[in-house]
Tab-separated table of C-alpha atoms in Angstrom:
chain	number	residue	atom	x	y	z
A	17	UNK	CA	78.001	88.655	76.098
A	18	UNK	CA	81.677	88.448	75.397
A	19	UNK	CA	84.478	89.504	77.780
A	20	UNK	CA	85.453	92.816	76.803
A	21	UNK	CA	88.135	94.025	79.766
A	22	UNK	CA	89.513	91.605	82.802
A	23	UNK	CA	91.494	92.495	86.082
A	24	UNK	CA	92.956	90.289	88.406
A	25	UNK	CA	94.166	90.644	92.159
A	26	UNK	CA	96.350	88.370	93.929
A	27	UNK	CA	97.045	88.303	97.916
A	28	UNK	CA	100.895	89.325	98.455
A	29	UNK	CA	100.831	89.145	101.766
A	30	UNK	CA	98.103	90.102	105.062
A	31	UNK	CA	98.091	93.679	104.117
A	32	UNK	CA	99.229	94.055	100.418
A	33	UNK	CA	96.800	93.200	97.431
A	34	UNK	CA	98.561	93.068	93.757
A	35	UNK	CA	96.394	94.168	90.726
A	36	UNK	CA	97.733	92.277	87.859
A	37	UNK	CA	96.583	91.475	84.428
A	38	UNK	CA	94.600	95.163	84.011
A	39	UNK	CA	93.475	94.453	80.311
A	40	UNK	CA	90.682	95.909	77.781
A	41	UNK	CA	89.936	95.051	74.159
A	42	UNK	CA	91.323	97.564	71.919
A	43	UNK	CA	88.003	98.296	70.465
A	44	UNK	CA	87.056	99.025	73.948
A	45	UNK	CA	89.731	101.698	75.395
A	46	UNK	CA	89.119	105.029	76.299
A	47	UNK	CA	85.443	104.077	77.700
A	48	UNK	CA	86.587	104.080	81.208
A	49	UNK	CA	86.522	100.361	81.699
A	50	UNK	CA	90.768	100.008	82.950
A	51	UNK	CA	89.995	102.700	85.573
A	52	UNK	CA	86.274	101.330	86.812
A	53	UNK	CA	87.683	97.862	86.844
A	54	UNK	CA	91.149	99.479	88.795
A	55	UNK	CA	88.077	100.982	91.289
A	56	UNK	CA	86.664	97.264	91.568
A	57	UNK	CA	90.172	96.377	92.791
A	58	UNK	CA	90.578	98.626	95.182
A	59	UNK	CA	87.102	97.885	96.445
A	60	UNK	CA	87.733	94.549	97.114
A	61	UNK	CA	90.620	95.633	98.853
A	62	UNK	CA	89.286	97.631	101.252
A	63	UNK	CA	86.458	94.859	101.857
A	64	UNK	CA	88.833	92.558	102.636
A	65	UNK	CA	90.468	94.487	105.185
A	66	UNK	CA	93.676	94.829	102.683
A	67	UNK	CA	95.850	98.349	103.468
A	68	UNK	CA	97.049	98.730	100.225
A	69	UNK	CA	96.896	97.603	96.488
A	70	UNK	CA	99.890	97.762	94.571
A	71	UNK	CA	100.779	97.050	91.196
A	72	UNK	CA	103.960	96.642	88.689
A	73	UNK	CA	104.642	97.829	85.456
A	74	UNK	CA	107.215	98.997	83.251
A	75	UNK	CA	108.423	102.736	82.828
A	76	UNK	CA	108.153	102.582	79.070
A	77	UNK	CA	104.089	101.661	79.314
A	78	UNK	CA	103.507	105.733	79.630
A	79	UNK	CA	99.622	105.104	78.751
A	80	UNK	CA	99.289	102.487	81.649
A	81	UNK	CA	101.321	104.775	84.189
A	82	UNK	CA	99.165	107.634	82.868
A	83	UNK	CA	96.000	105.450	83.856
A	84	UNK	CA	97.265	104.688	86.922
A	85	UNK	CA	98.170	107.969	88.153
A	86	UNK	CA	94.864	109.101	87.236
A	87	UNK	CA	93.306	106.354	89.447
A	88	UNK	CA	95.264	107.132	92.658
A	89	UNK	CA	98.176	105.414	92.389
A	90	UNK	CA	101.647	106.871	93.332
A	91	UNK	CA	105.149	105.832	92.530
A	92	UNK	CA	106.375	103.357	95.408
A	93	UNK	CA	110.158	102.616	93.662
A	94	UNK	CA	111.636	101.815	90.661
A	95	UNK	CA	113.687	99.092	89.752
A	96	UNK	CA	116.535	98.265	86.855
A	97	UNK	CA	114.686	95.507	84.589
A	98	UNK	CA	117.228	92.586	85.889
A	99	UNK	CA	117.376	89.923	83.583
A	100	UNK	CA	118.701	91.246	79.890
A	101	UNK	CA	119.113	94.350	78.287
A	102	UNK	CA	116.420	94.909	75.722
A	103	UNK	CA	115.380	98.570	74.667
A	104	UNK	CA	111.950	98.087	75.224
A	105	UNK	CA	112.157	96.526	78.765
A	106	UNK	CA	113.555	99.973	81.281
A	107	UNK	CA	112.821	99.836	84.844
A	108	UNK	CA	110.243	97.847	86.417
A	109	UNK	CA	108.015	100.721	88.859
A	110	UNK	CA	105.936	99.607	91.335
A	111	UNK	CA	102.845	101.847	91.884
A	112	UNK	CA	100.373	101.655	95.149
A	113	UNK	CA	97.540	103.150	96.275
A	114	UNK	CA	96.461	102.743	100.381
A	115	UNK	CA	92.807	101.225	100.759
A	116	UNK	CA	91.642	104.079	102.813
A	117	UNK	CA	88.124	104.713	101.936
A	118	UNK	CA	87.939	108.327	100.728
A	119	UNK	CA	85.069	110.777	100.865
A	120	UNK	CA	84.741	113.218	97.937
């Protein structure tokens, strides 16, 4: 098998879980895989005891903000990119989504 789509989650602190690194093969978008493996995060989360999983991006990544708000996540503050102005680079946003398990 080859690796098609990878996630990552690092500890920021005793309560706070970053996603990072939320990426899938272009041949392999718009299967479901960012969101399912977004789920996995979150899952790990709450097994962990973790209240919340949060994650950074930039405001000019509309498709991964899109993604995100469709998994749960909600706008926690945004932030002027700090280091240089480039067009590309706008604000950094930081996203987050509580652990809470949810019954649907």
């Amino acid at each position: 098998g080859k690796v098609v789509a990878l996630a990552g989650a690092v500890r920021h602190d005793n309560h706070r879980l970053e996603m990072v690194r939320v990426i899938v093969h272009p041949a392999m978008r718009r299967h479901g895989l960012a969101l399912e493996l977004c789920d996995k995060v979150l899952g790990f989360g709450r097994t962990h005891n973790y209240r919340e999983v949060f994650l950074v991006t930039l405001s000019s990544f509309a498709p991964a903000r899109k993604l995100y708000a469709r998994g749960g996540y909600q706008l926690e503050k945004l932030v002027p990119y700090p280091y240089m102005v480039i067009p590309f680079l706008s604000d950094i946003v930081y996203l987050s989504r509580k652990c809470e398990s949810t019954s649907s």
